[in-house]
Coordinates of C-alpha atoms in Angstrom, one line a residue:
M1 CA 20.5 21.5 8.8
S2 CA 23.2 20.4 6.4
S3 CA 23.1 20.2 2.6
S4 CA 24.8 18.3 -0.2
A5 CA 24.6 18.6 -3.9
Q6 CA 26.1 17.5 -7.2
Q7 CA 26.6 20.9 -8.5
S8 CA 26.8 20.7 -12.3
E9 CA 24.0 20.0 -14.7
T10 CA 23.9 16.3 -15.4
T11 CA 23.7 15.3 -19.1
L12 CA 23.2 11.6 -19.6
S13 CA 22.2 11.4 -23.3
R14 CA 21.9 13.7 -26.2
S15 CA 18.5 15.0 -25.0
A16 CA 18.2 14.2 -21.3
K17 CA 19.5 17.0 -19.0
F18 CA 18.7 16.6 -15.4
A19 CA 18.8 19.2 -12.6
P20 CA 21.7 18.5 -10.2
A21 CA 20.8 16.4 -7.1
S22 CA 20.6 18.8 -4.2
V23 CA 19.5 17.6 -0.7
L24 CA 19.1 19.1 2.7
R25 CA 19.6 16.9 5.8
E26 CA 18.2 17.5 9.3
D27 CA 19.5 15.1 12.0
L28 CA 16.9 14.3 14.7
G29 CA 19.1 12.3 17.1
G30 CA 19.2 8.6 17.8
G31 CA 20.1 7.8 14.2
A32 CA 16.9 9.4 12.8
F33 CA 17.0 12.2 10.2
V34 CA 15.0 14.0 7.5
L35 CA 15.9 14.5 3.9
R36 CA 14.4 17.3 1.8
S37 CA 15.0 18.6 -1.7
S38 CA 16.8 21.9 -2.0
Y39 CA 14.5 22.9 -4.9
P40 CA 11.2 24.7 -4.1
L41 CA 8.0 23.3 -5.4
D42 CA 6.2 25.8 -7.6
M43 CA 2.5 25.1 -7.4
N44 CA 1.0 27.7 -9.8
V45 CA -1.6 25.4 -11.2
G46 CA -5.2 25.1 -9.9
C47 CA -6.2 21.8 -11.4
L48 CA -5.3 19.2 -14.0
S49 CA -7.7 20.7 -16.6
E50 CA -5.4 23.7 -16.9
Y51 CA -2.8 21.5 -18.6
L52 CA -5.4 20.2 -21.1
E53 CA -6.7 23.7 -21.8
R54 CA -3.2 25.0 -22.4
W55 CA -2.3 22.4 -25.0
A56 CA -5.7 22.7 -26.7
I57 CA -4.7 26.2 -27.5
D58 CA -0.9 25.9 -28.0
A59 CA -0.9 22.6 -29.9
P60 CA -4.5 21.8 -30.9
D61 CA -3.6 19.3 -33.6
R62 CA -1.0 17.3 -31.6
L63 CA -1.9 13.7 -30.9
F64 CA -2.6 13.2 -27.2
L65 CA -4.1 9.7 -26.8
A66 CA -4.0 6.8 -29.3
E67 CA -5.0 3.1 -29.3
R68 CA -5.3 0.2 -31.7
G69 CA -8.7 0.3 -33.4
A70 CA -10.8 -2.6 -34.8
D71 CA -8.9 -2.5 -38.1
D72 CA -5.6 -2.6 -36.1
R73 CA -4.7 0.9 -37.1
W74 CA -4.0 3.7 -34.5
V75 CA -7.1 5.6 -33.5
S76 CA -6.3 8.9 -31.8
V77 CA -7.6 12.2 -30.4
T78 CA -5.8 15.5 -30.5
Y79 CA -5.6 17.9 -27.7
S80 CA -8.3 20.1 -29.1
E81 CA -10.5 17.1 -29.7
T82 CA -9.8 15.9 -26.2
L83 CA -10.9 19.1 -24.6
A84 CA -14.1 19.3 -26.7
Q85 CA -15.0 15.7 -25.8
T86 CA -14.1 16.2 -22.2
K87 CA -16.6 19.0 -21.9
A88 CA -19.4 17.1 -23.7
L89 CA -18.8 14.0 -21.5
A90 CA -18.7 16.2 -18.4
A91 CA -22.1 17.7 -19.3
F92 CA -23.4 14.1 -19.6
L93 CA -22.1 13.1 -16.2
L94 CA -23.5 16.1 -14.5
S95 CA -26.9 15.5 -16.1
K96 CA -26.9 12.0 -14.6
G97 CA -26.5 13.4 -11.1
L98 CA -22.8 12.6 -10.6
N99 CA -21.0 14.9 -8.2
K100 CA -18.3 15.0 -5.5
D101 CA -20.3 12.4 -3.5
R102 CA -21.4 10.3 -6.4
P103 CA -18.2 9.3 -8.3
L104 CA -17.7 7.5 -11.6
L105 CA -16.5 3.9 -11.6
I106 CA -14.4 2.7 -14.5
L107 CA -14.3 -1.1 -14.7
S108 CA -12.4 -1.8 -18.0
G109 CA -8.7 -1.2 -18.8
N110 CA -6.8 1.6 -20.4
S111 CA -8.4 3.0 -23.6
V112 CA -9.0 6.4 -25.2
R113 CA -12.5 6.4 -23.9
H114 CA -11.3 5.5 -20.4
G115 CA -9.0 8.5 -20.6
L116 CA -11.7 10.9 -21.9
L117 CA -14.1 9.9 -19.2
M118 CA -11.4 10.2 -16.5
L119 CA -10.6 13.8 -17.7
A120 CA -14.3 14.7 -18.0
A121 CA -15.2 13.7 -14.5
M122 CA -12.2 15.4 -13.0
H123 CA -12.9 18.5 -15.1
V124 CA -16.1 19.2 -13.1
G125 CA -15.1 17.8 -9.7
I126 CA -16.5 14.3 -10.0
P127 CA -14.1 11.8 -8.5
V128 CA -13.0 8.9 -10.7
V129 CA -12.7 5.3 -9.3
P130 CA -10.7 3.1 -11.7
V131 CA -11.2 -0.5 -10.7
S132 CA -8.8 -3.4 -11.3
V133 CA -10.1 -5.4 -14.2
P134 CA -9.9 -8.8 -12.5
Y135 CA -12.3 -7.6 -9.8
S136 CA -15.1 -7.6 -12.4
L137 CA -14.1 -10.3 -14.8
F138 CA -12.4 -13.0 -12.8
D139 CA -13.9 -12.9 -9.3
E140 CA -17.1 -14.9 -9.3
S141 CA -18.3 -13.4 -6.0
L142 CA -17.4 -9.8 -7.0
A143 CA -16.3 -9.3 -3.4
K144 CA -13.8 -6.5 -4.0
L145 CA -16.1 -4.7 -6.4
R146 CA -18.9 -4.9 -3.9
H147 CA -16.6 -3.5 -1.3
I148 CA -15.5 -0.6 -3.6
V149 CA -19.2 0.2 -4.3
K150 CA -20.0 0.2 -0.6
T151 CA -17.0 2.5 0.1
T152 CA -17.5 5.0 -2.7
N153 CA -21.3 5.1 -3.4
P154 CA -20.9 5.6 -7.2
G155 CA -23.5 7.2 -9.4
M156 CA -22.4 5.5 -12.6
A157 CA -20.1 2.7 -13.9
Y158 CA -18.5 2.5 -17.3
A159 CA -17.1 -0.6 -19.0
D160 CA -16.2 -0.9 -22.7
D161 CA -18.1 -4.2 -23.4
A162 CA -21.4 -4.6 -21.6
S163 CA -21.5 -8.3 -22.5
A164 CA -18.0 -9.1 -21.0
Y165 CA -18.9 -7.2 -17.9
A166 CA -22.5 -8.6 -17.7
R167 CA -22.1 -10.1 -14.2
A168 CA -20.7 -6.9 -12.8
F169 CA -23.3 -4.8 -14.6
D170 CA -26.1 -7.0 -13.2
Y171 CA -24.9 -6.4 -9.7
L172 CA -24.4 -2.6 -10.2
A173 CA -27.9 -2.3 -11.7
S174 CA -29.3 -4.0 -8.6
E175 CA -27.7 -1.2 -6.7
D176 CA -29.4 1.5 -8.9
I177 CA -26.1 2.6 -10.4
E178 CA -26.3 4.0 -13.9
L179 CA -24.5 1.9 -16.5
L180 CA -22.5 3.2 -19.5
S181 CA -20.7 1.1 -22.1
D182 CA -19.8 1.1 -25.8
N183 CA -22.5 -1.4 -26.8
G184 CA -25.2 -1.4 -24.1
A185 CA -28.5 0.4 -23.5
Q186 CA -26.6 3.7 -22.7
T187 CA -23.6 4.2 -24.9
F188 CA -20.4 6.3 -24.8
D189 CA -21.3 7.7 -28.3
Q190 CA -24.7 8.8 -27.0
A191 CA -23.0 10.5 -24.0
L192 CA -20.6 12.3 -26.4
Q193 CA -23.6 14.1 -28.1
S194 CA -24.2 16.0 -24.9
A195 CA -23.9 19.8 -25.3
A196 CA -21.4 21.5 -23.0
G197 CA -23.1 24.5 -21.4
S198 CA -23.0 26.8 -18.4
A199 CA -23.3 23.9 -15.9
V200 CA -19.9 22.6 -17.1
D201 CA -18.3 26.0 -16.8
Q202 CA -19.7 26.6 -13.4
A203 CA -18.6 23.2 -12.1
R204 CA -15.1 23.6 -13.6
A205 CA -14.7 26.9 -11.8
T206 CA -15.1 25.2 -8.4
V207 CA -12.3 22.7 -9.0
N208 CA -9.1 23.5 -7.1
N209 CA -6.1 21.9 -5.4
D210 CA -8.2 20.5 -2.6
T211 CA -10.8 18.8 -4.9
I212 CA -10.8 15.0 -4.8
A213 CA -9.8 13.8 -8.3
K214 CA -9.7 10.0 -7.8
I215 CA -10.2 7.2 -5.4
L216 CA -7.5 4.7 -6.0
F217 CA -7.7 1.4 -4.2
T218 CA -4.8 -0.5 -2.7
S219 CA -4.1 -4.1 -3.8
G220 CA -5.8 -5.6 -0.8
S221 CA -3.1 -8.2 -0.2
T222 CA -3.8 -8.1 3.5
G223 CA -7.5 -7.6 3.5
M224 CA -10.1 -5.6 1.5
P225 CA -8.6 -2.7 -0.6
K226 CA -8.5 0.7 1.0
G227 CA -9.8 3.7 -1.0
V228 CA -6.9 6.3 -1.2
I229 CA -8.1 9.8 -1.6
V230 CA -6.2 11.5 -4.5
T231 CA -6.5 15.2 -4.7
Q232 CA -5.8 17.5 -7.5
A233 CA -2.9 18.9 -5.5
M234 CA -1.3 15.4 -5.2
M235 CA -1.2 15.0 -9.0
L236 CA -0.1 18.5 -9.7
A237 CA 2.7 18.5 -7.1
T238 CA 4.0 15.3 -8.6
Q239 CA 4.2 16.7 -12.1
E240 CA 5.5 20.1 -11.1
A241 CA 8.2 18.3 -9.1
V242 CA 9.2 16.0 -12.0
V243 CA 9.6 18.8 -14.5
K244 CA 11.8 20.8 -12.0
I245 CA 14.3 17.9 -11.9
W246 CA 13.8 16.6 -15.4
P247 CA 13.7 20.0 -17.3
F248 CA 14.3 18.3 -20.6
L249 CA 10.6 17.3 -20.6
E250 CA 9.8 20.9 -21.6
S251 CA 12.3 20.8 -24.5
A252 CA 10.3 18.5 -26.7
P253 CA 6.9 16.8 -26.2
P254 CA 7.5 13.4 -24.8
V255 CA 6.1 10.2 -26.5
I256 CA 5.4 7.0 -24.7
V257 CA 4.1 3.5 -25.5
D258 CA 2.7 2.3 -22.2
W259 CA 0.5 -0.5 -20.8
L260 CA 0.7 0.2 -17.1
P261 CA -2.8 0.1 -15.7
W262 CA -4.6 3.3 -14.8
N263 CA -6.1 1.9 -11.6
H264 CA -2.5 2.2 -10.2
T265 CA -0.7 5.5 -9.5
F266 CA 2.3 4.6 -11.7
G267 CA 0.4 4.3 -15.0
G268 CA -2.7 6.4 -14.2
N269 CA -1.0 9.4 -12.5
F270 CA 2.7 9.5 -13.0
N271 CA 2.7 8.5 -16.7
F272 CA -0.7 9.7 -17.9
N273 CA -0.4 13.1 -16.2
M274 CA 3.2 13.5 -17.4
M275 CA 2.0 13.5 -21.0
L276 CA -0.7 15.9 -20.1
R277 CA 1.6 18.3 -18.2
N278 CA 4.1 18.4 -21.1
G279 CA 2.0 18.2 -24.2
G280 CA 3.1 14.7 -24.9
S281 CA 1.6 11.8 -26.8
F282 CA 0.4 8.7 -25.1
Y283 CA 0.2 5.5 -27.2
I284 CA -1.8 3.0 -25.2
D285 CA 0.0 -0.3 -25.4
D286 CA -2.4 -3.2 -25.8
G287 CA 0.3 -5.7 -24.9
K288 CA 1.6 -6.8 -21.5
P289 CA 4.8 -8.5 -20.2
V290 CA 3.2 -12.0 -20.4
P291 CA 3.6 -14.7 -23.0
G292 CA 1.3 -14.1 -26.0
E293 CA 1.0 -10.4 -25.2
I294 CA 4.6 -9.1 -25.2
E295 CA 4.5 -9.4 -29.0
K296 CA 1.9 -6.6 -29.1
T297 CA 4.2 -4.3 -27.1
I298 CA 7.1 -5.2 -29.5
R299 CA 5.0 -4.2 -32.5
N300 CA 3.9 -0.9 -30.9
V301 CA 7.4 0.1 -29.9
R302 CA 8.6 -0.7 -33.4
E303 CA 6.0 1.6 -34.9
V304 CA 6.1 4.5 -32.4
S305 CA 9.7 4.9 -31.2
P306 CA 9.1 6.3 -27.7
S307 CA 11.2 9.0 -26.1
L308 CA 10.5 7.7 -22.6
F309 CA 10.0 4.0 -21.8
F310 CA 8.4 2.9 -18.5
N311 CA 8.2 -0.7 -17.5
V312 CA 8.5 -3.2 -14.6
P313 CA 11.4 -5.7 -14.4
R314 CA 9.4 -8.5 -15.9
G315 CA 8.7 -6.3 -19.0
F316 CA 12.4 -5.7 -19.6
D317 CA 13.1 -9.4 -19.1
M318 CA 10.7 -10.3 -21.9
L319 CA 11.7 -7.4 -24.2
L320 CA 15.5 -7.9 -24.0
P321 CA 15.7 -11.1 -26.1
A322 CA 13.6 -9.5 -28.8
L323 CA 15.8 -6.4 -28.9
R324 CA 18.9 -8.6 -29.3
E325 CA 17.4 -10.5 -32.1
D326 CA 15.6 -7.8 -34.1
A327 CA 17.7 -5.0 -35.5
A328 CA 14.7 -3.0 -36.7
L329 CA 13.1 -3.2 -33.3
R330 CA 16.4 -2.2 -31.6
S331 CA 16.8 0.8 -33.9
A332 CA 13.2 1.9 -33.3
F333 CA 13.5 1.5 -29.5
F334 CA 16.7 3.5 -29.1
K335 CA 16.3 6.0 -31.9
R336 CA 14.9 8.9 -29.8
L337 CA 14.9 7.4 -26.3
D338 CA 15.8 9.9 -23.6
L339 CA 15.6 7.5 -20.6
I340 CA 14.6 4.0 -19.4
F341 CA 12.4 4.1 -16.3
F342 CA 12.2 0.9 -14.3
S343 CA 9.5 0.6 -11.6
G344 CA 10.8 -0.5 -8.2
A345 CA 14.3 -1.2 -7.0
G346 CA 14.7 -4.7 -8.3
L347 CA 16.0 -4.6 -11.9
P348 CA 18.5 -7.6 -12.1
D349 CA 22.0 -6.8 -13.2
H350 CA 21.8 -8.9 -16.4
L351 CA 18.8 -6.9 -17.6
W352 CA 20.5 -3.6 -16.8
E353 CA 23.8 -4.6 -18.5
G354 CA 22.0 -6.1 -21.5
L355 CA 19.9 -3.0 -22.2
E356 CA 22.9 -0.7 -21.6
Q357 CA 25.1 -2.7 -24.0
L358 CA 22.4 -2.5 -26.7
G359 CA 22.0 1.2 -26.2
L360 CA 25.7 1.8 -26.6
Q361 CA 25.6 -0.3 -29.7
E362 CA 22.8 1.7 -31.2
R363 CA 23.6 5.2 -30.0
G364 CA 27.2 5.2 -29.0
E365 CA 26.2 6.5 -25.6
K366 CA 24.6 5.3 -22.4
I367 CA 20.9 5.8 -22.2
P368 CA 20.1 6.8 -18.6
F369 CA 18.4 4.3 -16.3
V370 CA 16.2 6.0 -13.7
S371 CA 13.7 5.0 -11.1
A372 CA 11.5 6.6 -8.4
W373 CA 9.8 5.6 -5.2
G374 CA 6.2 6.2 -4.4
L375 CA 3.0 4.7 -3.2
T376 CA -0.6 5.0 -4.0
E377 CA -0.8 7.2 -0.9
A378 CA 2.4 9.2 -1.7
M379 CA 3.1 9.8 -5.3
M380 CA 6.8 10.2 -6.3
A381 CA 8.4 10.6 -2.9
T382 CA 11.8 10.2 -4.5
C383 CA 13.1 10.3 -8.0
V384 CA 16.5 9.7 -9.8
H385 CA 17.9 12.7 -11.6
F386 CA 21.6 11.9 -11.6
P387 CA 23.7 9.0 -13.0
I388 CA 23.3 5.6 -11.3
D389 CA 25.2 2.5 -12.2
K390 CA 22.9 -0.2 -10.7
A391 CA 19.4 -0.8 -9.6
G392 CA 18.4 -0.2 -6.0
V393 CA 18.9 3.6 -5.9
I394 CA 15.5 5.2 -5.9
G395 CA 16.7 8.8 -6.1
V396 CA 16.4 11.7 -3.6
P397 CA 13.3 13.5 -2.4
G398 CA 11.6 15.5 -5.1
P399 CA 10.7 19.1 -4.6
G400 CA 8.1 19.4 -1.9
S401 CA 8.8 15.9 -0.5
E402 CA 10.2 15.2 3.0
I403 CA 11.5 11.7 3.9
K404 CA 11.9 10.9 7.6
F405 CA 14.2 8.0 8.4
L406 CA 13.7 6.1 11.7
P407 CA 15.6 3.1 13.0
N408 CA 13.3 0.1 13.0
G409 CA 14.4 -3.6 13.4
G410 CA 17.9 -3.0 12.1
K411 CA 16.8 -0.9 9.2
L412 CA 15.7 2.7 8.5
E413 CA 12.0 3.0 8.1
M414 CA 10.9 5.7 5.6
R415 CA 8.0 8.0 6.3
V416 CA 6.8 10.7 3.9
R417 CA 5.2 14.1 4.1
G418 CA 4.3 16.7 1.4
P419 CA 1.6 17.9 -0.9
H420 CA 1.9 14.7 -3.0
V421 CA 0.7 12.6 0.0
T422 CA -2.9 11.6 0.5
T423 CA -5.1 13.1 3.2
G424 CA -6.4 9.6 4.1
Y425 CA -8.6 6.7 3.2
L426 CA -12.2 7.3 2.1
N427 CA -14.8 6.5 4.8
N428 CA -12.2 4.8 6.9
P429 CA -11.1 7.1 9.7
E430 CA -9.6 4.2 11.7
K431 CA -7.1 3.2 9.0
T432 CA -6.5 6.9 8.2
A433 CA -5.5 7.6 11.8
E434 CA -3.2 4.5 11.8
A435 CA -1.5 5.7 8.6
F436 CA 0.2 8.9 9.9
D437 CA 2.5 9.7 12.8
E438 CA 2.1 12.6 15.2
E439 CA 4.0 14.9 12.8
G440 CA 1.8 14.1 9.8
Y441 CA 4.3 11.8 8.1
F442 CA 2.7 8.8 6.2
L443 CA 3.9 5.4 7.4
T444 CA 5.0 3.7 4.2
G445 CA 6.3 0.4 5.7
D446 CA 9.3 0.7 3.4
A447 CA 13.0 0.8 4.4
G448 CA 15.8 2.8 2.9
R449 CA 19.4 3.7 3.4
L450 CA 21.9 6.2 2.0
Q451 CA 24.1 5.1 -0.9
D452 CA 26.8 7.3 0.7
P453 CA 26.2 8.1 4.4
D454 CA 28.3 11.2 4.0
D455 CA 26.6 12.5 0.9
P456 CA 22.8 12.2 0.7
S457 CA 22.8 13.6 -2.9
K458 CA 24.2 10.2 -4.1
G459 CA 20.8 8.8 -3.4
I460 CA 18.6 6.5 -1.3
V461 CA 18.8 2.8 -1.7
F462 CA 15.6 0.9 -1.3
D463 CA 16.0 -1.6 1.5
G464 CA 12.8 -3.7 1.3
R465 CA 9.4 -3.8 2.8
I466 CA 9.6 -3.9 6.6
S467 CA 6.2 -5.8 6.7
E468 CA 7.5 -8.5 4.3
N469 CA 10.6 -9.3 6.2
F470 CA 10.5 -12.2 8.7
K471 CA 12.6 -14.0 11.3
L472 CA 14.0 -17.5 11.1
M473 CA 13.6 -19.6 14.2
T474 CA 17.1 -18.6 15.0
G475 CA 16.0 -15.0 15.5
T476 CA 17.8 -13.9 12.3
W477 CA 16.0 -11.3 10.2
V478 CA 15.5 -12.0 6.5
A479 CA 15.3 -9.0 4.2
V480 CA 12.9 -10.5 1.6
G481 CA 13.1 -7.8 -1.1
N482 CA 16.8 -7.8 -1.3
L483 CA 17.1 -11.5 -1.1
R484 CA 14.6 -12.1 -3.9
V485 CA 16.4 -9.8 -6.3
N486 CA 19.8 -11.4 -5.5
L487 CA 18.4 -14.9 -5.9
L488 CA 16.8 -14.0 -9.3
Q489 CA 20.1 -12.5 -10.4
A490 CA 21.9 -15.7 -9.4
L491 CA 19.4 -17.9 -11.3
S492 CA 19.0 -15.7 -14.3
P493 CA 17.8 -16.1 -17.0
I494 CA 15.9 -19.3 -16.2
A495 CA 14.0 -18.0 -13.1
S496 CA 11.6 -15.1 -13.8
D497 CA 10.3 -14.6 -10.3
A498 CA 10.4 -16.1 -6.8
V499 CA 8.5 -16.2 -3.5
I500 CA 10.7 -16.3 -0.5
T501 CA 9.8 -18.6 2.4
G502 CA 11.1 -19.4 5.8
H503 CA 9.0 -17.6 8.4
D504 CA 9.4 -19.3 11.8
R505 CA 11.5 -22.0 10.1
T506 CA 15.2 -22.9 10.4
E507 CA 16.2 -22.1 6.8
I508 CA 15.2 -20.0 3.8
G509 CA 13.4 -21.5 0.8
A510 CA 11.9 -20.2 -2.4
L511 CA 9.2 -21.1 -4.8
L512 CA 10.5 -20.4 -8.3
F513 CA 8.7 -19.4 -11.5
L514 CA 10.3 -20.2 -14.8
N515 CA 11.0 -18.1 -17.9
A516 CA 9.5 -20.3 -20.6
D517 CA 11.5 -18.6 -23.5
E518 CA 14.8 -19.1 -21.7
C519 CA 13.9 -22.7 -20.8
K520 CA 13.2 -23.3 -24.5
T521 CA 16.6 -22.0 -25.4
L522 CA 18.3 -24.1 -22.7
T523 CA 16.5 -27.4 -23.5
G524 CA 16.0 -26.9 -27.2
R525 CA 12.4 -28.0 -27.1
D526 CA 8.9 -26.4 -26.8
D527 CA 7.1 -27.4 -23.6
T528 CA 4.7 -26.2 -20.9
L529 CA 5.9 -24.7 -17.6
A530 CA 5.1 -28.0 -15.9
G531 CA 7.2 -29.9 -18.5
Y532 CA 10.2 -27.6 -18.0
A533 CA 9.9 -28.0 -14.2
D534 CA 10.7 -31.7 -14.6
D535 CA 13.4 -31.2 -17.3
P536 CA 16.8 -32.5 -16.1
A537 CA 18.6 -29.6 -17.9
V538 CA 16.5 -27.0 -16.2
R539 CA 16.9 -28.6 -12.8
T540 CA 20.6 -29.1 -13.2
F541 CA 21.0 -25.4 -14.2
I542 CA 19.1 -24.2 -11.2
A543 CA 20.9 -26.6 -8.8
E544 CA 24.4 -25.5 -10.1
K545 CA 23.5 -21.8 -10.0
L546 CA 22.0 -22.1 -6.5
A547 CA 25.1 -23.9 -5.2
T548 CA 27.3 -21.1 -6.6
Y549 CA 25.1 -18.5 -5.0
N550 CA 25.0 -20.2 -1.6
A551 CA 28.8 -20.7 -1.6
E552 CA 29.2 -16.9 -1.8
Q553 CA 26.9 -16.2 1.2
T554 CA 28.2 -15.7 4.7
G555 CA 25.1 -16.3 6.8
S556 CA 21.7 -17.9 7.2
A557 CA 19.9 -14.6 6.3
T558 CA 20.8 -14.9 2.7
R559 CA 21.5 -18.6 2.1
V560 CA 18.6 -20.3 0.2
K561 CA 18.7 -24.0 1.2
R562 CA 15.8 -25.3 -0.8
V563 CA 13.8 -24.3 -3.8
R564 CA 10.8 -25.8 -5.6
I565 CA 9.9 -25.0 -9.2
E566 CA 6.3 -24.1 -9.6
R567 CA 4.4 -25.8 -12.4
N568 CA 2.1 -23.0 -13.2
A569 CA 2.5 -19.2 -13.5
P570 CA 1.3 -16.7 -10.9
S571 CA -2.4 -16.0 -11.3
V572 CA -3.5 -12.6 -12.4
E573 CA -7.1 -13.6 -11.8
K574 CA -6.4 -14.4 -8.1
N575 CA -4.3 -11.2 -7.8
E576 CA -1.3 -13.3 -7.1
I577 CA 0.5 -11.3 -9.8
T578 CA -0.5 -7.6 -9.6
D579 CA -1.8 -5.5 -12.5
K580 CA 1.8 -4.1 -12.8
G581 CA 3.4 -7.5 -13.1
Y582 CA 4.8 -7.9 -9.6
I583 CA 4.5 -11.0 -7.5
N584 CA 2.3 -10.5 -4.5
Q585 CA 4.5 -12.2 -1.9
R586 CA 2.0 -12.4 0.9
L587 CA -0.9 -13.6 -1.2
A588 CA 1.3 -16.1 -3.1
L589 CA 2.4 -17.7 0.1
E590 CA -1.3 -18.0 1.2
L591 CA -2.5 -19.4 -2.1
R592 CA 0.5 -21.8 -2.4
A593 CA 0.5 -23.0 1.2
D594 CA 0.6 -26.6 0.1
A595 CA 3.6 -25.9 -2.0
V596 CA 5.4 -24.3 0.9
L597 CA 4.6 -27.4 3.1
G598 CA 6.0 -29.6 0.3
L599 CA 9.1 -27.5 0.1
Y600 CA 9.9 -28.1 3.7
A601 CA 8.7 -31.7 3.7
G602 CA 11.4 -32.4 1.1
T603 CA 9.1 -33.8 -1.5
E604 CA 10.8 -35.4 -4.5
D605 CA 10.6 -32.2 -6.7
V606 CA 12.5 -30.1 -4.2
I607 CA 16.1 -29.0 -5.0
L608 CA 17.9 -29.1 -1.7
S609 CA 21.0 -27.0 -0.9
G610 CA 22.0 -26.9 -4.6
K611 CA 21.5 -30.6 -5.3
A612 CA 18.8 -31.7 -7.7
S613 CA 16.7 -34.6 -6.3

């Protein structure tokens, strides 16, 4: 067993002080090894409700959750109000027969009421099942919702608007599932009138680390979603690990403006629970990183001035031009910002450099960029708590986390073990058995490598999804994740996303999605995505940038020989773009199979080897 550490406390901005990176390494032979944090995980908390109960006493009047109301003003609940309403709603849920085997479905998106119901259910040991909104609103067959109901056997379902969710509600009623909404036959306001009594206290006393808190469903890109069992221990271990390496969280209550959906572990566990653990304030962002919605995010940031800012690369891509142009927004964004957190490894260099430059301009210092790596099944396996100068570094194992690296297809597969890892998939013993190795490590399907092979404390570099990678007909492996990021960097800022093609073909191709705002700047005209796809200036820009990129490549594994500009954006309704704003590589290839065929047939809209046709 060897160890490495960056010994001094790391200060990256006026407020953010991180614990030194400290890692233990155990070599297993054959190129395999295990990394662990040197920091112990202190688990002195029994359940998530202890956080809420603490702040209801210590900071009763502090804002916890806020959202835009009907009059466009912020509507909020304090910590003391949250606890009182949590108990009342818990009494209501218990009176309706919900229990550990009859969970609560939540169909609609992030809201104060969603948060209160989530806390109420968990307070008394009722699992929460937050469902991706498109499953109810945009899927005519309700196939995935039906699958979730069959898997979880819920006792009740909540959606904010009974009319909007009428199709889903009709199906759920046919399954004898109780319905709750803001405007239906049984309303949230009525539920809130329930009196919290001894039944709530008795149920609360039974909740512990082993209690199932949530069932979170995977994206289902390769089949029906799997229901991931999320225990209280998983959520608590994540938050206690974070505060150990980000001790500044306890110096002042954090404030966030956040849109990331609560049916995913990033928004619903990492971010939501971080505010609860540290007495923070969560302003629910009604915007998203899509045209027509980013303006809401901009407005909210301008009013709130977050101390932490979480987003996906697409969100930063849309926010950066506004920050450059709007001095008031720029001041509000950076005024009390402790860190910028980007989800995933793929933040293109031009976004990093642009945000860093603006931060220096506003504050005279670098605002730290950090990231982490985790999955629905394994929350926060790694986290950054030291200076990094580029995307790709996903940190080191957090306290309590163990990462095993095994050679696999020329890469190092990462497997995870620890209290933050799920016990399995609900009512799916076969998939549960397949998900773990003989030592109890979860098989993530992700690859990683050390930034510095001689010093693990310098961090792990994300090396793509092993399952997404493919071979060309020549037998050459293509690392899809890395290639996609590099291609987007080369074609910035015109290309906003890409789907990499080439499985069992002789050369790599890509389907490109355009950034409409940047196309407008380049062409000087307002148009649709389809119009920009045909614009000579756009096509020439891409052809020239692609030629430059290819000239710098040394082999077929990274050279993109042909691209096709897609004339419509990825579809949220079809789950082609995930709730978090990521392109679903596998599903996009399936849905756009004709486009891929056209790409390799050399149709007239294809840009071949850097030349516009």
